[in-house]
Short mmCIF file of C-alpha atoms in Angstrom, two decimals:
data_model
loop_
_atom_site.label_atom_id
_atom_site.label_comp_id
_atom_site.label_asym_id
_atom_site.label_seq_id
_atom_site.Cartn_x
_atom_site.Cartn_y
_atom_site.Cartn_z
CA UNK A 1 88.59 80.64 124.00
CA UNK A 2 86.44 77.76 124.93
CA UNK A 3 85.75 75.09 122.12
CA UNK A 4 87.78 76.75 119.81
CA UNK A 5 89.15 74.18 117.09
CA UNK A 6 92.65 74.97 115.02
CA UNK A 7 90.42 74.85 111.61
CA UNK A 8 89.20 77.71 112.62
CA UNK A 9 92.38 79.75 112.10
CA UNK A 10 92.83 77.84 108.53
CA UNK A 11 91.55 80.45 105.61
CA UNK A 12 89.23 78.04 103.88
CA UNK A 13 86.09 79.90 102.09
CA UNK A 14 83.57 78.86 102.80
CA UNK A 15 84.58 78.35 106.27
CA UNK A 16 84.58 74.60 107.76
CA UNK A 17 82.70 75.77 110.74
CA UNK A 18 80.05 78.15 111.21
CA UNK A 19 80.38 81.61 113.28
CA UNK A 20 81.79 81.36 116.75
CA UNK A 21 78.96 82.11 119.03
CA UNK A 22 76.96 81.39 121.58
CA UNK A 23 73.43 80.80 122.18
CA UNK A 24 72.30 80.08 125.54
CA UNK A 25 72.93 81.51 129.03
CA UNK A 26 74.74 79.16 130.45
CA UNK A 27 77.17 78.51 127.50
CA UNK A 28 78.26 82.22 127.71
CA UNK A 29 78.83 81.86 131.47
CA UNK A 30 80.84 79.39 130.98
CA UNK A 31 82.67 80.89 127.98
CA UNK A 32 83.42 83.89 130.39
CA UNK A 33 84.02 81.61 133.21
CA UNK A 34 87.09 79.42 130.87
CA UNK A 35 88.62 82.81 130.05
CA UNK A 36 89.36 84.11 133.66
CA UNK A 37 90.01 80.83 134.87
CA UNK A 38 92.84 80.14 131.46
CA UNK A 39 94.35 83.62 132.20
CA UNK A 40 95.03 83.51 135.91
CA UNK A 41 97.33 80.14 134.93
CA UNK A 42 98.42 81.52 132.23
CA UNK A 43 101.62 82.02 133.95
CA UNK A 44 101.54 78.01 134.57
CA UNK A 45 99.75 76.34 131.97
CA UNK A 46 101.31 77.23 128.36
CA UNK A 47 104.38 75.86 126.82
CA UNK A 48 105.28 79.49 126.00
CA UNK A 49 106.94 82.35 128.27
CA UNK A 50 104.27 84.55 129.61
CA UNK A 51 103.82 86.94 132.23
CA UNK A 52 101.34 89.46 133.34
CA UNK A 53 102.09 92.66 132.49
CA UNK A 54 102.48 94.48 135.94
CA UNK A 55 105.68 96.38 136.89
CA UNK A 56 106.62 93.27 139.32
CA UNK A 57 105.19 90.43 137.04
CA UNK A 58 102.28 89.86 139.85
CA UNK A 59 98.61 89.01 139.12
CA UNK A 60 96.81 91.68 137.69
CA UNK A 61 93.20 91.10 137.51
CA UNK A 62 91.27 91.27 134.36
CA UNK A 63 88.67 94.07 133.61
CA UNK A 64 84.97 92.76 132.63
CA UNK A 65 83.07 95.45 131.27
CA UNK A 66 78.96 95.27 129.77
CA UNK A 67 77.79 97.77 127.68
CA UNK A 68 74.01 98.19 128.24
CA UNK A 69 70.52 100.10 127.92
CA UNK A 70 69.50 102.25 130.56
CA UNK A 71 66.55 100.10 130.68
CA UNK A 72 65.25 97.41 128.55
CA UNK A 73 62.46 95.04 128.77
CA UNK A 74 60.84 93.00 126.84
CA UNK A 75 57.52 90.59 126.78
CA UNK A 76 57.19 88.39 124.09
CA UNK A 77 53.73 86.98 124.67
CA UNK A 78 52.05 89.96 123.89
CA UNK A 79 55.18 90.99 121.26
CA UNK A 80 56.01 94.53 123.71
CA UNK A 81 58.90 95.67 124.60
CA UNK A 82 60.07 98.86 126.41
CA UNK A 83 63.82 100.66 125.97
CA UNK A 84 65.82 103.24 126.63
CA UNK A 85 68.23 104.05 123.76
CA UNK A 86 70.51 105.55 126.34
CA UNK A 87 73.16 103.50 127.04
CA UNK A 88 75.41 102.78 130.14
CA UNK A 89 78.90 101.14 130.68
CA UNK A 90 80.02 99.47 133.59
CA UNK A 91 83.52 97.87 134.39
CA UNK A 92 84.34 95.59 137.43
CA UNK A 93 87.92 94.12 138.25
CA UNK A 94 87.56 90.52 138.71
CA UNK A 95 89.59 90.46 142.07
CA UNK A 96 88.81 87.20 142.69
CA UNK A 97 91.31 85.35 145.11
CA UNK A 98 93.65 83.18 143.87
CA UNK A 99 93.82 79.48 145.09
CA UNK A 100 94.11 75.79 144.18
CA UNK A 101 90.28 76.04 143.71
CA UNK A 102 90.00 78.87 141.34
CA UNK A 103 89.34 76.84 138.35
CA UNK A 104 86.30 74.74 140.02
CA UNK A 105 84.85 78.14 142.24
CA UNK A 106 84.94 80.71 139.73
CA UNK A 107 81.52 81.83 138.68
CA UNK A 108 80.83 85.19 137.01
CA UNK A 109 76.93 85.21 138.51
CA UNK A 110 78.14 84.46 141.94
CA UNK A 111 81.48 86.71 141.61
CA UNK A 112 78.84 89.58 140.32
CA UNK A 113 76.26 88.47 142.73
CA UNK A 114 73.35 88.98 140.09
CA UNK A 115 72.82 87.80 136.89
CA UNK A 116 73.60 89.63 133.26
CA UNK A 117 70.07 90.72 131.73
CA UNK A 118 70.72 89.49 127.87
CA UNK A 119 67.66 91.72 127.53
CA UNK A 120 69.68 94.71 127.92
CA UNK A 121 73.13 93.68 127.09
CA UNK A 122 74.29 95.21 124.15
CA UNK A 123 78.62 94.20 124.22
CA UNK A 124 80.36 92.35 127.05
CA UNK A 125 84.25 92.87 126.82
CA UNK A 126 86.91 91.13 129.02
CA UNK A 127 90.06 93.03 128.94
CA UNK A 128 93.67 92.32 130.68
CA UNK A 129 97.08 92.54 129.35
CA UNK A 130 100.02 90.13 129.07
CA UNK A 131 103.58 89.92 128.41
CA UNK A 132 105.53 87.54 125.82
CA UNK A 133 108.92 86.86 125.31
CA UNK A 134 110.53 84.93 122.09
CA UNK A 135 113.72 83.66 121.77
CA UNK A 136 114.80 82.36 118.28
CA UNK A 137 118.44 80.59 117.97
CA UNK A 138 119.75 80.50 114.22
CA UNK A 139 123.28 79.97 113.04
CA UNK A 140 123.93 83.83 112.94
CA UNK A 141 123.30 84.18 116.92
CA UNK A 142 120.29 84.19 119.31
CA UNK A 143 117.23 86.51 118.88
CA UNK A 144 115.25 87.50 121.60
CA UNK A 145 112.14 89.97 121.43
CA UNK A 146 109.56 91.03 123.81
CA UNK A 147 105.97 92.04 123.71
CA UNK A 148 103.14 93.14 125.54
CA UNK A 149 100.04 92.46 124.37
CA UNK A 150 96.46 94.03 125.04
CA UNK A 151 94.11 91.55 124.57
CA UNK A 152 89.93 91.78 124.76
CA UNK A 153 87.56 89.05 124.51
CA UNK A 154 84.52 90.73 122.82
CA UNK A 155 80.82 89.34 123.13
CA UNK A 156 78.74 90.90 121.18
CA UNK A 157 74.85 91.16 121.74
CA UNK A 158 74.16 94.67 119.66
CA UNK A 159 71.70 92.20 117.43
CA UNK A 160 69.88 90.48 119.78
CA UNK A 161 69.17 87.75 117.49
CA UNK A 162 69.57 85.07 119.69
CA UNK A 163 73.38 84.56 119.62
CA UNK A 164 75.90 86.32 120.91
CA UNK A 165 79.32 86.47 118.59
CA UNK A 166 82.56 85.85 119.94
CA UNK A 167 85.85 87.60 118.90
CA UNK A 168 89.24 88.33 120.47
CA UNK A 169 90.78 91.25 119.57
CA UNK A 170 95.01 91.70 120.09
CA UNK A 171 97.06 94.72 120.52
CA UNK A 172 100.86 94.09 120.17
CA UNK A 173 103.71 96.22 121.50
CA UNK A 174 107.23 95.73 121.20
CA UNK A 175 109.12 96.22 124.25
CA UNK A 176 112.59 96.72 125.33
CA UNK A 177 114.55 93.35 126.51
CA UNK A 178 117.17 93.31 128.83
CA UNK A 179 119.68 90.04 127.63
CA UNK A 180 121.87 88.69 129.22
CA UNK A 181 123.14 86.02 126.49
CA UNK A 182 126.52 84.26 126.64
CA UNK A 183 127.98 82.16 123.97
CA UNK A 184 126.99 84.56 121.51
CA UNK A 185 128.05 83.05 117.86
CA UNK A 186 130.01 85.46 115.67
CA UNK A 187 128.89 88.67 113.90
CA UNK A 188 130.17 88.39 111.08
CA UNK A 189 127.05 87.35 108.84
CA UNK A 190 125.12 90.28 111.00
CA UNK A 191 128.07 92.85 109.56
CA UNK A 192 127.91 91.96 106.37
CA UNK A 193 124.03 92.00 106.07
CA UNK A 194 124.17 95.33 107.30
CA UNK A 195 127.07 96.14 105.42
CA UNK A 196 124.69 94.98 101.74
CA UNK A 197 122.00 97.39 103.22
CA UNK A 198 124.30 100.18 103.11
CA UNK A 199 125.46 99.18 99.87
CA UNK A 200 122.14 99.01 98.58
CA UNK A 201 121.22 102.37 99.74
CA UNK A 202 124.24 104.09 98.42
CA UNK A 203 123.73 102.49 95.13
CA UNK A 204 120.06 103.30 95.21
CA UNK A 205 120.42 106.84 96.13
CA UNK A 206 123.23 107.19 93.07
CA UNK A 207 120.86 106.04 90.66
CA UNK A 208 118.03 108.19 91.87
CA UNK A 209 120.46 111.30 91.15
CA UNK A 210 121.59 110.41 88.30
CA UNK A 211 117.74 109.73 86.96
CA UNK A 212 116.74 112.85 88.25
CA UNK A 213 120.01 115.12 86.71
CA UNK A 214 118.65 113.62 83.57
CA UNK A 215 115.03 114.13 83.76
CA UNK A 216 116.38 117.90 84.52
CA UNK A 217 118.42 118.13 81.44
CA UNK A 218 115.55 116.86 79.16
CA UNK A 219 113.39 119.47 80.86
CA UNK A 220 115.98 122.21 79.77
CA UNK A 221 116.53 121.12 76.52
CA UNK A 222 112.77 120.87 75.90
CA UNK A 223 112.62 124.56 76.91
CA UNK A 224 115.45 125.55 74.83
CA UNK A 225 113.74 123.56 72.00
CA UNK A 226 110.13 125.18 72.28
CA UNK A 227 111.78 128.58 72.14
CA UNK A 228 113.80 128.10 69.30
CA UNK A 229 110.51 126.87 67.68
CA UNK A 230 108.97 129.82 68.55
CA UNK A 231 111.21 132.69 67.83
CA UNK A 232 112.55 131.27 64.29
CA UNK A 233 109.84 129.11 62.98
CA UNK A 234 106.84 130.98 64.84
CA UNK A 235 105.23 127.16 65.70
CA UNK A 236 104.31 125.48 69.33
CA UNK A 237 105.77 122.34 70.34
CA UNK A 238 101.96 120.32 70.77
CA UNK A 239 102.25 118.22 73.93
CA UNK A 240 103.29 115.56 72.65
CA UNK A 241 106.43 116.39 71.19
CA UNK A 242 107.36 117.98 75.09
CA UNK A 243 106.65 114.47 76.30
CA UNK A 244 109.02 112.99 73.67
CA UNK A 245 111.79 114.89 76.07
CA UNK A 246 110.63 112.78 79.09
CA UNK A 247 112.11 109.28 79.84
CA UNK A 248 109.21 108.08 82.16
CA UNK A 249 111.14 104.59 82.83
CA UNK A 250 114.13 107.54 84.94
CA UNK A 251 110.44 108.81 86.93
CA UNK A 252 109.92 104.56 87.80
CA UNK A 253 113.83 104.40 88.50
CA UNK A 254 113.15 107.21 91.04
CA UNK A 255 110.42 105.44 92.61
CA UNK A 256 111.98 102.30 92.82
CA UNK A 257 115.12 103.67 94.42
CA UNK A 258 113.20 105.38 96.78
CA UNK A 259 111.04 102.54 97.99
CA UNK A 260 114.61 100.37 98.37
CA UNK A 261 116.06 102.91 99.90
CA UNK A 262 113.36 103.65 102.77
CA UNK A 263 112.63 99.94 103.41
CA UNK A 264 116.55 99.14 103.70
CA UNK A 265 116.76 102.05 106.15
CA UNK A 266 113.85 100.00 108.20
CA UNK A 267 115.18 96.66 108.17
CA UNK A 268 118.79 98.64 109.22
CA UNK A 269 116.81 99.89 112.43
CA UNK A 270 115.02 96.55 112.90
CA UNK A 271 118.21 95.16 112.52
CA UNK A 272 119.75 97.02 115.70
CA UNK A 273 116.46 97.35 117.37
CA UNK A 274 115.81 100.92 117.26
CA UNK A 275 112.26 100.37 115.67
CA UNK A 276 109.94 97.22 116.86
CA UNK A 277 110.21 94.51 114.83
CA UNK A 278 105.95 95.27 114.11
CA UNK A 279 107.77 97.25 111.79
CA UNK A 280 107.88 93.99 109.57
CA UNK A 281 105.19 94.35 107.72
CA UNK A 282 105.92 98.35 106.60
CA UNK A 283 109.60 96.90 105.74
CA UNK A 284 108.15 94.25 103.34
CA UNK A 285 105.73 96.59 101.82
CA UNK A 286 108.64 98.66 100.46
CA UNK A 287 111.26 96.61 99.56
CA UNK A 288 108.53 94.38 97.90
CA UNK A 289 107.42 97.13 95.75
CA UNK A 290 110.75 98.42 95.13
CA UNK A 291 111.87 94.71 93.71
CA UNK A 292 108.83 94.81 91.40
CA UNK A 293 109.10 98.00 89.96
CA UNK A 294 112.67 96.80 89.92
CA UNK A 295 112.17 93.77 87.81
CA UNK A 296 109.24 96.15 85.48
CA UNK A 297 112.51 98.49 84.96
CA UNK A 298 114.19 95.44 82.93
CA UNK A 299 111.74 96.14 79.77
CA UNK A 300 113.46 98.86 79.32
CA UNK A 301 116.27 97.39 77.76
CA UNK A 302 114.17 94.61 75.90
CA UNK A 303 112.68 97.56 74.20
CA UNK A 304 116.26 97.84 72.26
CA UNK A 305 115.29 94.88 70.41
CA UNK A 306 113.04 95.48 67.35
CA UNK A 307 111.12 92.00 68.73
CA UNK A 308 110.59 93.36 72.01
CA UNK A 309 110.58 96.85 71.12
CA UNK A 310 106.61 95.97 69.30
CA UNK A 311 105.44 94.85 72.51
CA UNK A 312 106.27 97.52 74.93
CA UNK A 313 105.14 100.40 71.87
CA UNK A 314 101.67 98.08 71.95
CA UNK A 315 101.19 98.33 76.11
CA UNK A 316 102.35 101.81 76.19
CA UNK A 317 99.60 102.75 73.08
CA UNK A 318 96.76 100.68 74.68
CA UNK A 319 97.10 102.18 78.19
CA UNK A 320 94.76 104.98 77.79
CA UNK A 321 92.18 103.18 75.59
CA UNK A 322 92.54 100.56 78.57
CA UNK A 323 91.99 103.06 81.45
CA UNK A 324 89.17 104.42 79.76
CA UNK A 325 87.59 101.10 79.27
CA UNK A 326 88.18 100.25 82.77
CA UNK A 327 86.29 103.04 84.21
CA UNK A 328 83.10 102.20 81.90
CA UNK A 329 83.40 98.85 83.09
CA UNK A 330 84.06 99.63 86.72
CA UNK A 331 80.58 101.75 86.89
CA UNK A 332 79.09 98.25 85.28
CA UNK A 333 80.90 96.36 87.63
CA UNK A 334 79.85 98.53 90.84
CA UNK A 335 76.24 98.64 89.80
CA UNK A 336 76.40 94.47 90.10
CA UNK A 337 78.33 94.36 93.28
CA UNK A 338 75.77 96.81 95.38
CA UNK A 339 73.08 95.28 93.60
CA UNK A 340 74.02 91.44 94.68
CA UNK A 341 75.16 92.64 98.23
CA UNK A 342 71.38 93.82 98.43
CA UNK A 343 69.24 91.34 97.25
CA UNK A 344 71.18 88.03 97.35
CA UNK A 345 73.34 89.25 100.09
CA UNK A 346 70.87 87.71 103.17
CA UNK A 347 70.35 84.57 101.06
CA UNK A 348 74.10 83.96 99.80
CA UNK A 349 77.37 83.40 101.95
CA UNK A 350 79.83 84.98 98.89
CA UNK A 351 77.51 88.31 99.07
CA UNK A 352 77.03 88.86 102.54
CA UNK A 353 79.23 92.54 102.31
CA UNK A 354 80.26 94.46 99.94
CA UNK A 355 83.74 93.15 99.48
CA UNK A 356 82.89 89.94 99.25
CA UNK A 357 80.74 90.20 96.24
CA UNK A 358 83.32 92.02 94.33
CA UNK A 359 85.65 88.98 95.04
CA UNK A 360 82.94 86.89 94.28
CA UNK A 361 82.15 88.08 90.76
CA UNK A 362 85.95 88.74 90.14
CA UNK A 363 86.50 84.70 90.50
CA UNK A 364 83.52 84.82 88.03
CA UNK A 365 85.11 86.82 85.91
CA UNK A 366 88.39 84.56 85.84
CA UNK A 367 86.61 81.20 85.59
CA UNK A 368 86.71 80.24 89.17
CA UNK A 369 84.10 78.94 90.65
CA UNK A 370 81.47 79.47 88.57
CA UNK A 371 79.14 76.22 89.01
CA UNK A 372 79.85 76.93 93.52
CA UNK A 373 78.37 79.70 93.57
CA UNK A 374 75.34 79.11 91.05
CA UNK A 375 74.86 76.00 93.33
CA UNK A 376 74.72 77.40 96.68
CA UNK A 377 71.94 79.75 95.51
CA UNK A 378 68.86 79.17 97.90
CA UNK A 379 66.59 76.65 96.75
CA UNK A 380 63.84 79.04 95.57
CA UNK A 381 61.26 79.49 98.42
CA UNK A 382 60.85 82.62 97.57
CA UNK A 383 60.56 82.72 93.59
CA UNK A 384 60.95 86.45 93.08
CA UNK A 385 64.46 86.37 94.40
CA UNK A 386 65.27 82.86 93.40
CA UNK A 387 64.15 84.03 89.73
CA UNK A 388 66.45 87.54 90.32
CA UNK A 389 69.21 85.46 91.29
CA UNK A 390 69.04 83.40 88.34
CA UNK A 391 68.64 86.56 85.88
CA UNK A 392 71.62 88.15 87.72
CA UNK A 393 73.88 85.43 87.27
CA UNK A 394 73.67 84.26 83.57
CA UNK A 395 73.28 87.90 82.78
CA UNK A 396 76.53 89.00 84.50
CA UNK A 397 78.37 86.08 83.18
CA UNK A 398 77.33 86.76 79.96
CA UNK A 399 77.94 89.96 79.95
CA UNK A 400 81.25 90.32 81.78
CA UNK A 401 83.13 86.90 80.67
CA UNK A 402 82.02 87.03 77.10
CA UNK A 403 81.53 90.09 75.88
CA UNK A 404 83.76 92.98 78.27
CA UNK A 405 86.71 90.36 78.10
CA UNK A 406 86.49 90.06 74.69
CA UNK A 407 86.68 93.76 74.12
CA UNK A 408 89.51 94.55 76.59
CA UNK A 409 91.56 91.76 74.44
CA UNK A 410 90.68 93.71 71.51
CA UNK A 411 92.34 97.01 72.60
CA UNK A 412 95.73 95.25 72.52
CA UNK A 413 95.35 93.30 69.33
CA UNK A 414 94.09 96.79 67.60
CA UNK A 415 96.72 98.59 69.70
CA UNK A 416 99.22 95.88 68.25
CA UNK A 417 97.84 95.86 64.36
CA UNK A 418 98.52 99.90 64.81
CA UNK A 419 102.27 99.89 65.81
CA UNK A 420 102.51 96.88 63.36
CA UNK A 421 101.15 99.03 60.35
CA UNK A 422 103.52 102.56 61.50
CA UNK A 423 106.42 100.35 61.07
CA UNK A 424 106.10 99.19 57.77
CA UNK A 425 104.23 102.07 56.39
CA UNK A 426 104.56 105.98 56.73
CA UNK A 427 103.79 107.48 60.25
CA UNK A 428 102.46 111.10 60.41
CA UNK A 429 105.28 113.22 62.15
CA UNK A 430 104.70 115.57 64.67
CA UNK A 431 105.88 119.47 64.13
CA UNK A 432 109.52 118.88 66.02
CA UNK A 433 109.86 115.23 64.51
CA UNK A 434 109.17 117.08 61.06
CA UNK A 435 111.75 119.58 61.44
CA UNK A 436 114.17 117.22 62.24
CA UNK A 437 113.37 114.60 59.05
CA UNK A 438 114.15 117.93 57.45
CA UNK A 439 116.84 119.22 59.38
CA UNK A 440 118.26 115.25 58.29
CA UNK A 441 117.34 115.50 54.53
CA UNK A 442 118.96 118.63 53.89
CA UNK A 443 122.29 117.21 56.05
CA UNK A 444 121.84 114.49 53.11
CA UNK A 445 121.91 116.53 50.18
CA UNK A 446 124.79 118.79 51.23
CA UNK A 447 126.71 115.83 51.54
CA UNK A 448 125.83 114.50 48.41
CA UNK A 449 126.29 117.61 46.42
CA UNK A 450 129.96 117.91 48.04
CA UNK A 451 130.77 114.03 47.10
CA UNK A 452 129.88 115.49 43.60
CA UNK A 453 132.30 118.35 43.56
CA UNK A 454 134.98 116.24 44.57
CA UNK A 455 134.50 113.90 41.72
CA UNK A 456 134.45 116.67 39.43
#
């Protein structure tokens, strides 16, 4: 892409440089011109391996498409314009022949023999594929993989603001490479990384039956247990006394195993190369989930511990109080994010779509950047909005920062204070946690009355 500077691929917000487009004729012909030239020495040119992707490896010429109205014109003096909504698409191979002169002959106009009416342009697209190859050396052997890729340069008109934006858009496919490697080192550390993904799915899928043998033997004794209340004490088990039979931490257990156990089978078959190594990114997806519900598994056995124990009780008591709250504050929080996108939105880089206003007033909410954004607000040449923008902001701040935080803090200490207060005082039983304080009393007495007989 011509002019296109390495900051550009750094993620700073806001961005260093402004969008990449172009704004007069001759800067897109040249644009176009840089990317035909680039790709027929692409073969050349570049430190890294690539080849065009014909059977043979031979030029292939690249496909330059324009998207346009049937008929558009337009006279600005007297502010008329005339168009045809219809729209047509036409695609030309650029064929043109190769020689030591490409780079200084090449000209779309003259290639096209007429000139592109911007009038009626609505999307140019150059299109062409390549091939890539990669070779990695480590100390556990040489890595090779191959690609094609589909590549499309888009320029984009649809607006007909007076620039025309600029994106590339890549396609990757993993194809199959023939090697031909000698000197391979041993594969030993390859075996036994393959050999600890077995291991971990073997262990993983033990776990997950054991879990789920239990959850089934809670399930049957929490049937055997509602009908015994029911036949001989004529009373329902309430719902929450059937969920006092369910371990949820064996349901996460489940989860977890299965999440290791599908990404290690991935990472097995991107391993041997049976799946493309795109599959990367669906790999670390599940084993990363699987290692955090992994690691969330572990308070499990803090909650032996009558320090810990208060803790967990408090997050598992304030969980529905804090999923209500949520969704009140989520329909608050919505309302906000539409309403900035709307009205500050063509004023305001951080609100220019809907996702980035909600990011925008989540930093908010955490502290960050608070004083940015309040100072990139326009400078008020248009007081209605200037004045809205101001209203908006000190009212979300205050509403959201001081007063929602403050509450959702609240719902743990009062969720805390609660599970604080049942442990030193009395707790109300349920009807099955009643039954068995009385089963226990009575197994009490009987064994007091029979230490008194054998005194006597």
């Amino acid at each position: 892409l011509k002019g296109w500077d390495t900051s550009r691929d750094v993620l700073i917000y806001p961005p260093p440089a402004g969008p990449y487009v172009v704004e007069t004729k001759a800067k897109f012909y040249r644009h176009v011109d840089n990317v035909v030239v680039r790709y027929s020495t692409i073969t050349t040119d570049p430190v890294g391996t690539f080849e065009y992707a014909s059977p043979d490896g031979s030029f292939e010429p690249a496909v330059f498409c324009e998207t346009i109205y049937k008929e558009g014109r337009v006279w600005p003096f007297n502010s008329t314009l005339s168009f045809d909504s219809e729209t047509i698409t036409n695609c030309t191979n650029i064929t043109y022949p190769w020689n030591s002169d490409y780079e200084e002959n090449f000209h779309l106009p003259r290639f096209l023999s007429r000139e592109i009416s911007f009038d009626e342009l609505i999307r140019a697209t150059i299109s062409f594929s390549l091939k890539a190859l990669y070779v990695t050396k480590t100390n556990q052997g040489m890595f090779s993989e191959c690609y094609k890729y589909h590549l499309s340069v888009v320029y984009d008109n649809s607006r007909h603001d007076g620039v025309i934006g600029i994106k590339m858009h890549l396609i990757p496919s993993s194809v199959h490479c023939r090697k031909n490697v000698t000197n391979v080192v041993s594969r030993a550390t390859y075996t036994l990384r393959q050999c600890l993904n077995g291991l971990t799915i073997a262990t993983c899928a033990l776990s997950a039956l054991l879990c789920a043998r239990s959850l089934y033997r809670a399930r049957e004794l929490m049937r055997k247990t509602s009908k015994f209340f029911t036949e001989h004490l004529r009373r329902q088990l309430s719902w929450k006394d059937k969920m006092d039979f369910i371990d949820f931490w064996f349901i996460v257990i489940i989860i977890d195993d299965a999440l290791l156990i599908a990404g290690s089978a991935v990472k097995i078959q991107i391993e041997e190369r049976l799946v493309p190594s795109l599959m990367y990114n669906a790999c670390s997806v599940l084993l990363g989930c699987g290692c955090l519900m992994c690691w969330c598994g572990l308070l499990r056995y803090l909650g032996y511990f009558k320090v810990y124990n208060i803790l967990i009780l408090t997050l598992k008591k304030s969980i529905p109080n804090v999923m209500r709250f949520l969704l009140c504050t989520l329909l608050i929080f919505s309302g906000y994010v539409v309403c900035g996108w709307v009205v500050i939105g063509p004023h305001h880089i951080k609100f220019r779509t809907l996702s980035t206003s909600a990011e925008c007033l989540f930093s908010i909410i955490n502290g960050d950047d608070i004083f940015a954004t309040f100072a990139m607000l326009f400078d008020g040449k248009d007081l209605v909005v200037w004045y809205f923008a101001q209203l908006y902001m000190y009212s979300f701040v205050i509403l959201f920062v001081y007063v929602v935080v403050s509450l959702f803090v609240a719902i743990f200490v009062d969720a805390y204070e609660t599970i604080r207060d049942a442990q030193t005082g009395e707790e109300e039983l349920t009807v099955m946690w009643s039954f068995i304080s009385e089963s226990a009393d009575e197994s009490a007495s009987a064994c007091r009355s029979d230490d008194d007989l054998d005194k006597l």
